[in-house]
């Protein structure tokens, strides 16, 4: 599914169109649901992983992305559907 968090194939943070990787907002067991519901973004590979500034090493950014994902999801579906699918409220 197309991302519901961004429209262009460019880095979510820098707008670069090169060396992009897909970051699924909801990790682990929920990764496939991230794909299914469009809860992912494109980021440059250095921002994605493997550097001290990568989003996988930044709990604050990870939480902010989960909050944004929940907001967008609930605009399209509902809070009840979010809780049914992802089990945790990131907005309170």
C-alpha atoms as one frame of an Amber mdcrd trajectory, in Angstrom:
protein
   0.000   0.000   0.000   1.060   3.579  -0.586   2.254   5.519   2.457  -0.393
   7.588   4.221   2.411   9.654   5.795   4.040  11.103   2.689   3.209  11.561
  -0.979   6.607  11.754  -2.673   9.391   9.191  -2.928  11.896  11.313  -1.041
  13.522  11.339   2.376  10.930  12.279   4.990  13.509  14.477   6.753  15.716
  15.918   3.998  13.667  15.566   0.777  16.642  13.801  -0.844  15.673  11.393
  -3.611  18.838   9.250  -3.361  19.846   6.241  -1.237  16.348   5.756   0.143
  15.092   2.959   2.344  11.610   2.244   3.589  11.099   2.634   7.349   8.078
   0.818   8.771   6.744   2.898  11.652   5.342   0.009  13.668   8.108  -2.546
  14.310   8.365  -6.240  14.978   5.116  -8.174  14.842   3.349  -5.063  13.520
   5.702  -4.536  10.561   3.377  -6.298   8.130   0.487  -4.156   9.373   2.630
  -1.063   8.778   2.913  -2.168   5.174  -0.772  -3.078   4.905  -2.012   0.278
   6.238   0.662   2.508   4.653   2.409   3.357   7.911   5.888   3.795   6.495
   8.167   6.535   5.212  11.177   6.836   2.944  14.411   7.955   4.592  18.026
   8.149   3.481  19.872   4.981   4.458  22.177   6.869   6.853  19.153   8.365
   8.623  17.443   4.984   8.717  20.088   2.816  10.378  23.732   2.309  11.183
  24.677   5.801  12.359  24.555   7.512  15.725  21.869   9.859  14.328  19.733
   7.153  12.699  16.077   6.951  13.640  16.587   3.420  14.969  18.902   4.950
  17.591  16.566   7.824  18.510  13.659   6.879  20.779  12.217  10.393  20.591
  12.002  10.274  16.782  10.559   6.757  16.884   7.855   7.906  19.299   7.093
  11.008  17.215   6.688   8.839  14.118   4.350   6.462  15.963   2.271   9.438
  17.106   2.078  10.784  13.556   1.181   7.332  12.239  -1.615   6.998  14.781
  -2.985  10.467  13.949  -3.055   9.738  10.208  -4.463   6.239  10.704  -7.271
   7.508  12.937  -8.164  10.206  10.408  -8.674   7.461   7.838 -10.126   4.740
  10.082 -10.826   5.245  13.808  -9.232   5.148  17.246 -10.991   1.856  17.926
  -9.500   0.333  14.768  -6.028   1.594  15.798  -6.334  -0.060  19.211  -7.628
  -3.261  17.623  -4.697  -3.426  15.196  -1.786  -1.928  17.198  -2.844  -2.387
  20.852  -1.176   0.797  22.182  -2.182   4.452  22.252   0.769   6.761  21.479
  -1.225   9.997  21.686  -1.847  10.148  25.455
